[in-house]
PDB file of C-alpha atoms in Angstrom:
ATOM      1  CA  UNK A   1      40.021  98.289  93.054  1.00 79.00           C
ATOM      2  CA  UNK A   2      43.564  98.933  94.948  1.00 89.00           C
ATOM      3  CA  UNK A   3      43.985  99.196  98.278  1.00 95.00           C
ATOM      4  CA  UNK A   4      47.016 101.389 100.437  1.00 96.00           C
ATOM      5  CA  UNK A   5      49.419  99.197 101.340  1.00 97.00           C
ATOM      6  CA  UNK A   6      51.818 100.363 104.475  1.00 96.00           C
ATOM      7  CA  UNK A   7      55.201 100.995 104.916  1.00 96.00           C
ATOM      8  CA  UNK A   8      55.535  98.379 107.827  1.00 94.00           C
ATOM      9  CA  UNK A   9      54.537  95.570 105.747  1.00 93.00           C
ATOM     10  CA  UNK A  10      58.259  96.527 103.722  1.00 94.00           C
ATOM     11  CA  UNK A  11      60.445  98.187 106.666  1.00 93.00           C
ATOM     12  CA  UNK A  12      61.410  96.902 109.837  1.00 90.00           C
ATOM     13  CA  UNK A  13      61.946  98.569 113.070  1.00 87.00           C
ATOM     14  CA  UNK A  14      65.553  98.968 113.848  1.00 82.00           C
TER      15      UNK A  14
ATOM     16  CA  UNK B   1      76.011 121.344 123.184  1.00 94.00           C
ATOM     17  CA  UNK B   2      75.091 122.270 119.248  1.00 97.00           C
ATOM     18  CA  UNK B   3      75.757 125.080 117.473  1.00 98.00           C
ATOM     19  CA  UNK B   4      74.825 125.443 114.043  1.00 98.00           C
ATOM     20  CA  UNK B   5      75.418 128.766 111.773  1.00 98.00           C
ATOM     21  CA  UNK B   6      72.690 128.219 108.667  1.00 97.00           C
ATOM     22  CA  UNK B   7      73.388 131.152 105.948  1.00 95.00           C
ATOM     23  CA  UNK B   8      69.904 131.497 104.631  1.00 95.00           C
ATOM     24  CA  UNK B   9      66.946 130.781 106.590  1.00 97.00           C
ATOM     25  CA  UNK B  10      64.923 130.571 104.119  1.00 97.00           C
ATOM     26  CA  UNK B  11      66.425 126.809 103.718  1.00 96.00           C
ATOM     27  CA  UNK B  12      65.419 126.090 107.109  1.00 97.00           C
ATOM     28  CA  UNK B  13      61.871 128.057 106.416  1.00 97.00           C
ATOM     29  CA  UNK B  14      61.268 125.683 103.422  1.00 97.00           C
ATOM     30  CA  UNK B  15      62.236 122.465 105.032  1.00 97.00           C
ATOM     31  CA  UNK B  16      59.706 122.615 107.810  1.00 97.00           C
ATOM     32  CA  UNK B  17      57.076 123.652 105.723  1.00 97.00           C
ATOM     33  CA  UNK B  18      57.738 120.768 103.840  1.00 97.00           C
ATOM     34  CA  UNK B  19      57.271 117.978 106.295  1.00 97.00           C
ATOM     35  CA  UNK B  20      55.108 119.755 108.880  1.00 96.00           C
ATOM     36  CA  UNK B  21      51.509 118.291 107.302  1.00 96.00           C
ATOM     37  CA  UNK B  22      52.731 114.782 106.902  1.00 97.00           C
ATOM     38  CA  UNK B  23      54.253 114.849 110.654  1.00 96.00           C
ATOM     39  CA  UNK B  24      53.645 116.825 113.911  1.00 95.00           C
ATOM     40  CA  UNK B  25      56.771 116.052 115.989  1.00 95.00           C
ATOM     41  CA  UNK B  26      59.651 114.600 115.588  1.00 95.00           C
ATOM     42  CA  UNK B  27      63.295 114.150 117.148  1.00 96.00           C
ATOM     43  CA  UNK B  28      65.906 116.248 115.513  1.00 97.00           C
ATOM     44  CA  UNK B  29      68.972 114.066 115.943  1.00 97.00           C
ATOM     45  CA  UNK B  30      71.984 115.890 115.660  1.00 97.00           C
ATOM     46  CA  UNK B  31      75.814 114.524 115.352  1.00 98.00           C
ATOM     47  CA  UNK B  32      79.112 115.638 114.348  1.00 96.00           C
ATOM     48  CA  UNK B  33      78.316 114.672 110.706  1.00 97.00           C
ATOM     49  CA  UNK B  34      74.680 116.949 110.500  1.00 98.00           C
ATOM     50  CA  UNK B  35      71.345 116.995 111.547  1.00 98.00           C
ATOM     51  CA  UNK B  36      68.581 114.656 110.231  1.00 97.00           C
ATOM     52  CA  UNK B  37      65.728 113.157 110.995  1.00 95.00           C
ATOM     53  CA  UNK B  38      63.262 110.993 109.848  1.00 96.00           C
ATOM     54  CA  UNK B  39      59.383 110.109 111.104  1.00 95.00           C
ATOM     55  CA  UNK B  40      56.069 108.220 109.657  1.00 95.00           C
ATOM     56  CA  UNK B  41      52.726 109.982 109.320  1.00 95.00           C
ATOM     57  CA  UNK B  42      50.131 108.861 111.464  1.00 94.00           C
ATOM     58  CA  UNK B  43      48.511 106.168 109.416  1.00 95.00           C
ATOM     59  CA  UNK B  44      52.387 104.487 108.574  1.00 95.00           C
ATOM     60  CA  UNK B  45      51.925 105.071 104.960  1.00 97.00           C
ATOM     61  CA  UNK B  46      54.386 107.860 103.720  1.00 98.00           C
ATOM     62  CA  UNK B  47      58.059 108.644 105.366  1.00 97.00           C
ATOM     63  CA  UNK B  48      59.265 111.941 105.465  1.00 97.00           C
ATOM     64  CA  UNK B  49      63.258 112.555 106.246  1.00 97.00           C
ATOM     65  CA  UNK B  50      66.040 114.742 105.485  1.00 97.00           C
ATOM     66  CA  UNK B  51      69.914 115.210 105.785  1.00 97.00           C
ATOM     67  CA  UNK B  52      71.656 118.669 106.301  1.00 98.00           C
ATOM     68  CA  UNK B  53      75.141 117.893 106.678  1.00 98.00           C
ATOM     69  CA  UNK B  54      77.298 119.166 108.294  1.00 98.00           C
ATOM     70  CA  UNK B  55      79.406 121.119 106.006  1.00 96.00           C
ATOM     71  CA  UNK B  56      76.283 123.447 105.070  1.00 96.00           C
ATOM     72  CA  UNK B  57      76.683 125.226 108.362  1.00 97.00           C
ATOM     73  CA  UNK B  58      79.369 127.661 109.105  1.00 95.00           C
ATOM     74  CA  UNK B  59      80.643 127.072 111.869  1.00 96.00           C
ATOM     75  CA  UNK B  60      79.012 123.733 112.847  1.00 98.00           C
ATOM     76  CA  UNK B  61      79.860 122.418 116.301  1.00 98.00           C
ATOM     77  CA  UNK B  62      77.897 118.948 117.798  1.00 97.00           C
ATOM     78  CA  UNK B  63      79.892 117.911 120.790  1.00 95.00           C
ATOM     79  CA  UNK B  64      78.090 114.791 121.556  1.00 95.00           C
ATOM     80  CA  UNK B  65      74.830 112.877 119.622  1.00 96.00           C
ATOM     81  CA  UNK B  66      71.268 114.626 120.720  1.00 96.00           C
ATOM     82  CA  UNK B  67      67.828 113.797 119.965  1.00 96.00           C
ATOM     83  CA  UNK B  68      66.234 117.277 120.008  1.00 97.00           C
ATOM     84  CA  UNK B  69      62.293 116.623 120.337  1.00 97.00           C
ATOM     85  CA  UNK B  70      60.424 119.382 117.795  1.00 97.00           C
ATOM     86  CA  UNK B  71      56.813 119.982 117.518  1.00 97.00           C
ATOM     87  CA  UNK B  72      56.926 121.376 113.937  1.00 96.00           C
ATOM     88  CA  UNK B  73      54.082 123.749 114.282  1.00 96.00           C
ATOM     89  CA  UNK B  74      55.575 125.686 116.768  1.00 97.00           C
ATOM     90  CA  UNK B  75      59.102 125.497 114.580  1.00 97.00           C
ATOM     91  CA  UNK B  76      57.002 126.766 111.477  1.00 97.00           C
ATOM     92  CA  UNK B  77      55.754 129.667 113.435  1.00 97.00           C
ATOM     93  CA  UNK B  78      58.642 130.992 115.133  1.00 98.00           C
ATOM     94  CA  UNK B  79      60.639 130.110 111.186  1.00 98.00           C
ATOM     95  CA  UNK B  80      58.213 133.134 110.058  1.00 97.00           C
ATOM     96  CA  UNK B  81      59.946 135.408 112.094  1.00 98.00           C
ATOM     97  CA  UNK B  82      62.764 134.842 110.293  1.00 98.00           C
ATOM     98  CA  UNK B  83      63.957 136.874 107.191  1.00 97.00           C
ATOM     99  CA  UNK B  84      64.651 134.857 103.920  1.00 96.00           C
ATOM    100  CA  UNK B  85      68.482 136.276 103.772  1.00 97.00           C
ATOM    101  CA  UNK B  86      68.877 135.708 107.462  1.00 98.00           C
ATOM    102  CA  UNK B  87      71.386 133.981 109.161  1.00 98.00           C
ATOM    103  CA  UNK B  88      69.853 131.249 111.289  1.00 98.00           C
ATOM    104  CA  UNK B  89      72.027 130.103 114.447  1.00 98.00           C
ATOM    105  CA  UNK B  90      70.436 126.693 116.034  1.00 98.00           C
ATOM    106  CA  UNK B  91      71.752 126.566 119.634  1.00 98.00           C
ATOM    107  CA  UNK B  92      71.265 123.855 122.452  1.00 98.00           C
ATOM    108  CA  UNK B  93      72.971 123.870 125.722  1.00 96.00           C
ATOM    109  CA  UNK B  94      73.438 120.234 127.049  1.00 94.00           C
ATOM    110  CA  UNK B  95      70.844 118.892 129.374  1.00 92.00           C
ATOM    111  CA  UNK B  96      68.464 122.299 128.434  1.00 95.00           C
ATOM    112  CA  UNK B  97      65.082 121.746 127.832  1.00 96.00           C
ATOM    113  CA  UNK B  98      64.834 124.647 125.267  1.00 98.00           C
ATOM    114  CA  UNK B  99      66.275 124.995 121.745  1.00 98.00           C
ATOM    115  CA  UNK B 100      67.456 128.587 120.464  1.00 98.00           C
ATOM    116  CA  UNK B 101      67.228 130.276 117.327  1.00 98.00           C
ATOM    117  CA  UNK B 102      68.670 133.168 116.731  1.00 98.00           C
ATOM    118  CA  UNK B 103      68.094 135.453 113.242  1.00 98.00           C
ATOM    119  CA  UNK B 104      70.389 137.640 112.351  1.00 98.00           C
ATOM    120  CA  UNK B 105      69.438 140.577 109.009  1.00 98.00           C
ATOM    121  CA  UNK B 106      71.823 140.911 106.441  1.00 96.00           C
ATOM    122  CA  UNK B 107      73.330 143.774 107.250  1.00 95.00           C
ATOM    123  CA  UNK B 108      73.801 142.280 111.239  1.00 94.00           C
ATOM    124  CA  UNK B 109      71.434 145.468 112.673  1.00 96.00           C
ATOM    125  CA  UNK B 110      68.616 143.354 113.938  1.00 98.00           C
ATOM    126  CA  UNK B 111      68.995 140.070 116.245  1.00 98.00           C
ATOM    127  CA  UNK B 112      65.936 138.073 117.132  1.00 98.00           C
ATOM    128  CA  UNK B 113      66.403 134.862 119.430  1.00 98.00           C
ATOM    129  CA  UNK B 114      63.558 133.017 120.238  1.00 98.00           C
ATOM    130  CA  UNK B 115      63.083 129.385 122.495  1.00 98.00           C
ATOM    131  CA  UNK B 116      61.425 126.633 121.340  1.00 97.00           C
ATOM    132  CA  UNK B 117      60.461 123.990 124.160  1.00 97.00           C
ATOM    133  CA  UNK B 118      61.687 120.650 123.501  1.00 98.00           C
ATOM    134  CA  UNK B 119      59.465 117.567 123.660  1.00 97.00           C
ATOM    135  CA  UNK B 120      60.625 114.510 125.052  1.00 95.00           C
ATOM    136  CA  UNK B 121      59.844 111.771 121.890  1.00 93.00           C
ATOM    137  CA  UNK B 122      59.635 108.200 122.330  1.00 88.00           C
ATOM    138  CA  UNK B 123      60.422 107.880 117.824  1.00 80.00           C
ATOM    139  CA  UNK B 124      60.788 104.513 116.202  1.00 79.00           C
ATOM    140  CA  UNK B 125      63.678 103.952 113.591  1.00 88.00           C
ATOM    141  CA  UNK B 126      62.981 102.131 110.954  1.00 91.00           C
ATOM    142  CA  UNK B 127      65.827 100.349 108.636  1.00 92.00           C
ATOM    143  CA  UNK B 128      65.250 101.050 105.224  1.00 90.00           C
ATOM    144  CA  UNK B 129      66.698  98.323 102.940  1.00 88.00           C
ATOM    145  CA  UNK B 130      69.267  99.712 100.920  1.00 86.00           C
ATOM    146  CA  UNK B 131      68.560  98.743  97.283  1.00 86.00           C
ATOM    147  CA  UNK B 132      68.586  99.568  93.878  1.00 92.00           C
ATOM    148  CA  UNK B 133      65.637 100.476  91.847  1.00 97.00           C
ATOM    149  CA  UNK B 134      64.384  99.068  89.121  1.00 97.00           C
ATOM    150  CA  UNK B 135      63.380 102.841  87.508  1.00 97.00           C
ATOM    151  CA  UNK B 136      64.890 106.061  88.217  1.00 97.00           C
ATOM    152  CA  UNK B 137      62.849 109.006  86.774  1.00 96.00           C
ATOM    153  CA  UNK B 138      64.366 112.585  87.414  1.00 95.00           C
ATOM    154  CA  UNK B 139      62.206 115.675  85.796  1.00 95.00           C
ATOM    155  CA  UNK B 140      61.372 119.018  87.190  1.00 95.00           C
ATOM    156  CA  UNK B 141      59.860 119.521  90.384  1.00 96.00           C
ATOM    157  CA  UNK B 142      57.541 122.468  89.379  1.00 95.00           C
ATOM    158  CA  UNK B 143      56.455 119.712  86.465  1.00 96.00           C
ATOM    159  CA  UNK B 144      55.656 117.502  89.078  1.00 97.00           C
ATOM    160  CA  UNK B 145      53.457 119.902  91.376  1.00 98.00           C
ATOM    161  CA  UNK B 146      51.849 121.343  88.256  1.00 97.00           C
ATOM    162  CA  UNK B 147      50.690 117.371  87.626  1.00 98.00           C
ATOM    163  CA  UNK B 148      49.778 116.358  91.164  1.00 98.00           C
ATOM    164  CA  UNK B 149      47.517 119.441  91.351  1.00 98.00           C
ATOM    165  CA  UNK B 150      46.237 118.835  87.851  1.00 98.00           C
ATOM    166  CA  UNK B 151      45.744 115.031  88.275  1.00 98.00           C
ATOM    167  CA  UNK B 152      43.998 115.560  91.949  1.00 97.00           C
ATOM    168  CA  UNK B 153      40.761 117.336  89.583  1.00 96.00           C
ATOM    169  CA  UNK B 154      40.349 113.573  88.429  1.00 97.00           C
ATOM    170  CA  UNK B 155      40.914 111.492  91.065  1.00 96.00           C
ATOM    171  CA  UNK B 156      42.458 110.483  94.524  1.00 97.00           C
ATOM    172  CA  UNK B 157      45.315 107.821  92.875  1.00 97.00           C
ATOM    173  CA  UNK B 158      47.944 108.577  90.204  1.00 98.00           C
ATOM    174  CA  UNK B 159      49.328 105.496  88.518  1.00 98.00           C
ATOM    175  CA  UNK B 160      52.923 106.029  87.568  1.00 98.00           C
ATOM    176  CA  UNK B 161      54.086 104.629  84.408  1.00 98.00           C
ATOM    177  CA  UNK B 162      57.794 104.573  83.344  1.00 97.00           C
ATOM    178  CA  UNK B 163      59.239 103.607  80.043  1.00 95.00           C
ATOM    179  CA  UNK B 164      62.302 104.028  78.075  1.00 91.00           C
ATOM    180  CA  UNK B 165      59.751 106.080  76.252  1.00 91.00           C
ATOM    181  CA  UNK B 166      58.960 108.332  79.041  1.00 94.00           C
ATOM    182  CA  UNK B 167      56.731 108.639  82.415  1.00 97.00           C
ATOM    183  CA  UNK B 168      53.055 109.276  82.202  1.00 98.00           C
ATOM    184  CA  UNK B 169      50.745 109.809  84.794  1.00 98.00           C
ATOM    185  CA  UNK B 170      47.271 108.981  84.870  1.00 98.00           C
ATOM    186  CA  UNK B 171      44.668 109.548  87.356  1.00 98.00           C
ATOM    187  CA  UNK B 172      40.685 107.853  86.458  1.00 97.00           C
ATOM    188  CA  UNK B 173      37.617 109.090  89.295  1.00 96.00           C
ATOM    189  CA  UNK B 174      33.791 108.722  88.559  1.00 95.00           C
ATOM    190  CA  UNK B 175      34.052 111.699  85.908  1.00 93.00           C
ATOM    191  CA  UNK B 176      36.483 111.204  83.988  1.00 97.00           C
ATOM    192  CA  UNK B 177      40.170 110.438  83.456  1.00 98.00           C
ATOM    193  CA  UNK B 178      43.420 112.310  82.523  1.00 97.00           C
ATOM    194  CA  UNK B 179      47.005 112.094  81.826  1.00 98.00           C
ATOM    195  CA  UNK B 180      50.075 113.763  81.339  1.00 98.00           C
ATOM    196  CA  UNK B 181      53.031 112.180  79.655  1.00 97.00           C
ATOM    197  CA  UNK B 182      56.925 113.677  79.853  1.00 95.00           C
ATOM    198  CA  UNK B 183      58.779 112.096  77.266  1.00 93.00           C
ATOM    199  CA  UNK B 184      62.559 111.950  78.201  1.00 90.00           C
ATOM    200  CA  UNK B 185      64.591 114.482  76.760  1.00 82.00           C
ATOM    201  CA  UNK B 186      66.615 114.517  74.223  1.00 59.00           C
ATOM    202  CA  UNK B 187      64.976 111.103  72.685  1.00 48.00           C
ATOM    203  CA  UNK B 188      64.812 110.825  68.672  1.00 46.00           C
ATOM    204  CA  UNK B 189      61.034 110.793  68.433  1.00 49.00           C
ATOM    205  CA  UNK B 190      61.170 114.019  70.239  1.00 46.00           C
ATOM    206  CA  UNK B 191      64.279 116.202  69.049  1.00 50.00           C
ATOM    207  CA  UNK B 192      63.564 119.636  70.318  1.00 52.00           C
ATOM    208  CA  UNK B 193      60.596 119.723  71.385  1.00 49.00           C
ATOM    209  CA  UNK B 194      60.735 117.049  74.800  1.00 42.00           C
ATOM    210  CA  UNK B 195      60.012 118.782  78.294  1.00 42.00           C
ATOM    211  CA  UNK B 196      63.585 119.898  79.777  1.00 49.00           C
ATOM    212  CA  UNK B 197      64.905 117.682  82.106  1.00 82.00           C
ATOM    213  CA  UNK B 198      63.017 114.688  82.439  1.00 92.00           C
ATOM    214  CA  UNK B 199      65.227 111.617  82.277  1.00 94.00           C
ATOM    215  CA  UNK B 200      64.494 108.307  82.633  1.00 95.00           C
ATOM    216  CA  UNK B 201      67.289 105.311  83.728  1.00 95.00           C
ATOM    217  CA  UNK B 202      65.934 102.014  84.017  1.00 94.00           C
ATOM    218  CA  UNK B 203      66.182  98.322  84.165  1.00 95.00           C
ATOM    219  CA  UNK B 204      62.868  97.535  83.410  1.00 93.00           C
ATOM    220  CA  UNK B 205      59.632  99.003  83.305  1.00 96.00           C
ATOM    221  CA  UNK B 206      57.406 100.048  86.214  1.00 97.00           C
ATOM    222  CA  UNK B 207      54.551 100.551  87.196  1.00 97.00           C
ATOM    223  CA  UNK B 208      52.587 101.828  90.504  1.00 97.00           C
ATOM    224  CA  UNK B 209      49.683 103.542  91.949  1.00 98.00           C
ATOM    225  CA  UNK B 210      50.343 105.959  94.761  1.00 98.00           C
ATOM    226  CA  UNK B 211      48.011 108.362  96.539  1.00 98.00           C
ATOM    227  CA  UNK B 212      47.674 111.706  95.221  1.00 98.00           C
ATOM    228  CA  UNK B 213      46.835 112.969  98.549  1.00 97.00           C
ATOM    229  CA  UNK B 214      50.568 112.170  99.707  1.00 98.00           C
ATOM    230  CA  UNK B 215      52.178 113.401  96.402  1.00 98.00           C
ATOM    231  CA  UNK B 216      50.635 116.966  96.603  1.00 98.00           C
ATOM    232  CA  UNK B 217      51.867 116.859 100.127  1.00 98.00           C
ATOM    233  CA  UNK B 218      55.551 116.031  98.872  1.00 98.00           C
ATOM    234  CA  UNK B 219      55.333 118.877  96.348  1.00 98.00           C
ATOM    235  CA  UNK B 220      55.929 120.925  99.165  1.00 98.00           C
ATOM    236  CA  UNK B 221      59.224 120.525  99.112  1.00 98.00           C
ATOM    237  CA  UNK B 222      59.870 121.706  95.518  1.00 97.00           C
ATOM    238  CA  UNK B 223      60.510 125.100  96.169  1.00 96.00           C
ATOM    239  CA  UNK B 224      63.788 123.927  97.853  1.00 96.00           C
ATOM    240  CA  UNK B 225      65.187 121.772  94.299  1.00 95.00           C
ATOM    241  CA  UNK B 226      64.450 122.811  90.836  1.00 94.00           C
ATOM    242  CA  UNK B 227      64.404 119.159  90.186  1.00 95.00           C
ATOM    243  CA  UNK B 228      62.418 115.544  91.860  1.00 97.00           C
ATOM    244  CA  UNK B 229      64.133 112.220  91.790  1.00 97.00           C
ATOM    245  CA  UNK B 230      61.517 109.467  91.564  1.00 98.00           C
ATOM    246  CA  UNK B 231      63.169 105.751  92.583  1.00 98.00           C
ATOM    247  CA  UNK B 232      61.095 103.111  91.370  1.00 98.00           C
ATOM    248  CA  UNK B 233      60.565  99.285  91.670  1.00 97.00           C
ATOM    249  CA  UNK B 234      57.549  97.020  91.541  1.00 96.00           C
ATOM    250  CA  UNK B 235      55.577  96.450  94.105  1.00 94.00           C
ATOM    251  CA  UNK B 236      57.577  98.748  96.876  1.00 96.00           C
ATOM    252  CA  UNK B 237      58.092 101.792  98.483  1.00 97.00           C
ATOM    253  CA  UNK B 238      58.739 104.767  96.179  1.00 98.00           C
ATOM    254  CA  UNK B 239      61.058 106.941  97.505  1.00 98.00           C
ATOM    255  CA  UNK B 240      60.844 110.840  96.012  1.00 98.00           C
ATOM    256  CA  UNK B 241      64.546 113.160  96.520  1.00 98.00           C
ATOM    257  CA  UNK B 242      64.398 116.665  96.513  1.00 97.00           C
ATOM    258  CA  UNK B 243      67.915 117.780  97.212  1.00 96.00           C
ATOM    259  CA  UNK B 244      68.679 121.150  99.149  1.00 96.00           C
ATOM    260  CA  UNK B 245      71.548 122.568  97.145  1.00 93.00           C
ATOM    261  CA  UNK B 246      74.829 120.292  97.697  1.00 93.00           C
ATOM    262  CA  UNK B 247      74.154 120.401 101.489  1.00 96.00           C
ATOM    263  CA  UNK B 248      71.489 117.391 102.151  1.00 97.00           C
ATOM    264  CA  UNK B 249      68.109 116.811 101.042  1.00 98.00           C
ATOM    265  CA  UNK B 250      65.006 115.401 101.771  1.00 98.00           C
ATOM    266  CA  UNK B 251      63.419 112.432 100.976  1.00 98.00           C
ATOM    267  CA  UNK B 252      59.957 110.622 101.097  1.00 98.00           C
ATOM    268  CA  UNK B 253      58.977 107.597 101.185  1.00 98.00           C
ATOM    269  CA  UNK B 254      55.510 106.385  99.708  1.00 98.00           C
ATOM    270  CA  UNK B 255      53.799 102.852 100.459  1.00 98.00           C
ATOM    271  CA  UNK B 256      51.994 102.361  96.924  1.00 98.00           C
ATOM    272  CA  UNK B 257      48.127 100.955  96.528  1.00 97.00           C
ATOM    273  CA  UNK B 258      48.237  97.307  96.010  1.00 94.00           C
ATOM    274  CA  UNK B 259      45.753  95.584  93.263  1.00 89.00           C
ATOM    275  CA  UNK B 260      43.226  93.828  95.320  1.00 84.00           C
TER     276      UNK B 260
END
């Protein structure tokens, strides 16, 4: 079982 | 102000329709080097952007930096007015609250303009890290819609497997399972008979489960580039490149499933 990871947890806000 | 003369339309036409499921509005931000623009879906899982520059337009004229707020499916709708071989002039007078388009035919007999309102968008930036990935796959794009579609029969994940030998797909769901492998062209195994234009430059192998849901989203854009550029690494972002001609492109990127 996987689960979705999001983009925030690897890019930051500029 | 902006002014920017686009040749075809139907590059314009093809771009929206390419981004306008995965996002509803979005600032156009325009400068004397193009237009881009980037924007998250909803849930903050895939990131849709693109580049025109500014040497695809003819003339191109951006006298000062502007964030143009675009609901896209308004823009899709009045981009269906447009002919494919029109000429597409985007036009915004400074401190206007309306963006123009003007469509010009062919043969310059027939001149539509229509005004789309501007939205006022509050849109976060985020910093992508620049890196280098571990895998870089490139292979047809029509390959790669044909095996999204085929794949989403089977299940609602694709897990992406790339080799010196090749890149397979493989979707599993509660009925079944499939795959599709493209071995790179031109290897020995394969003289002559290897599926033209996949190529496969890596460092070391990879391999990642992304939503299919997403991908058959991003296959959108594959009328606009006869061929995808998949950038791979472990455990990150994927980032998919359709270019548009030599002008810009657009890019996606994709938050893969993690392994609970």
């Amino acid at each position: 079982k996987s689960s979705q990871a999001s983009l925030m947890n690897f890019f930051s806000k500029k | 102000m902006l002014e920017a003369r686009l040749p075809q339309a139907s590059i314009l036409k093809k771009i929206v329709e390419s981004v306008k499921d995965l996002v509803s509005q979005a600032n156009f931000d325009c400068s004397d080097s193009g237009i881009s623009f980037q924007a998250m879906d909803e849930s903050n899982i895939a990131l849709s952007s693109f580049l025109l520059r500014a040497d695809g337009f003819d003339p191109y004229r951006c006298d000062r930096n502007l964030s143009l707020g675009i609901k896209f499916a308004s823009l899709s709708k009045i981009l269906k007015c447009a002919g494919n071989d029109d000429v597409v002039i985007i036009r915004y007078m400074d401190d206007a609250d309306i963006l123009s388009l003007v469509f010009e035919s062919p043969n310059n007999e027939r001149i539509s303009e229509f005004d789309i309102k501007l939205l006022d968008i509050d849109s976060e930036y985020l910093s992508i890290p620049d890196q280098e990935f571990e895998c870089k796959v490139k292979m047809s794009s029509s390959e790669f819609s044909r095996i999204c579609r085929d794949l989403m029969t089977i299940g609602a994940s694709v897990v992406i497997d790339a080799t010196k030998e090749g890149v397979k797909f493989s979707a599993t769901g509660d009925d079944g399972s499939g795959s599709v492998l493209l071995k790179q062209s031109g290897s020995i195994d394969n003289e002559g008979r290897g599926v033209v234009g996949t190529s496969v430059e890596m460092v070391e192998p990879v391999s990642l489960e992304l939503s299919l849901k997403y991908l058959n989203n991003f296959t959108k854009a594959a009328p606009l580039s006869d061929s995808v550029a998949i950038n791979m690494s472990n455990g990150i972002p994927v980032m998919f490149q359709f270019d548009v001609g030599d002008i810009g492109y657009i890019r996606y990127f994709l938050a893969p499933q993690i392994k609970d």
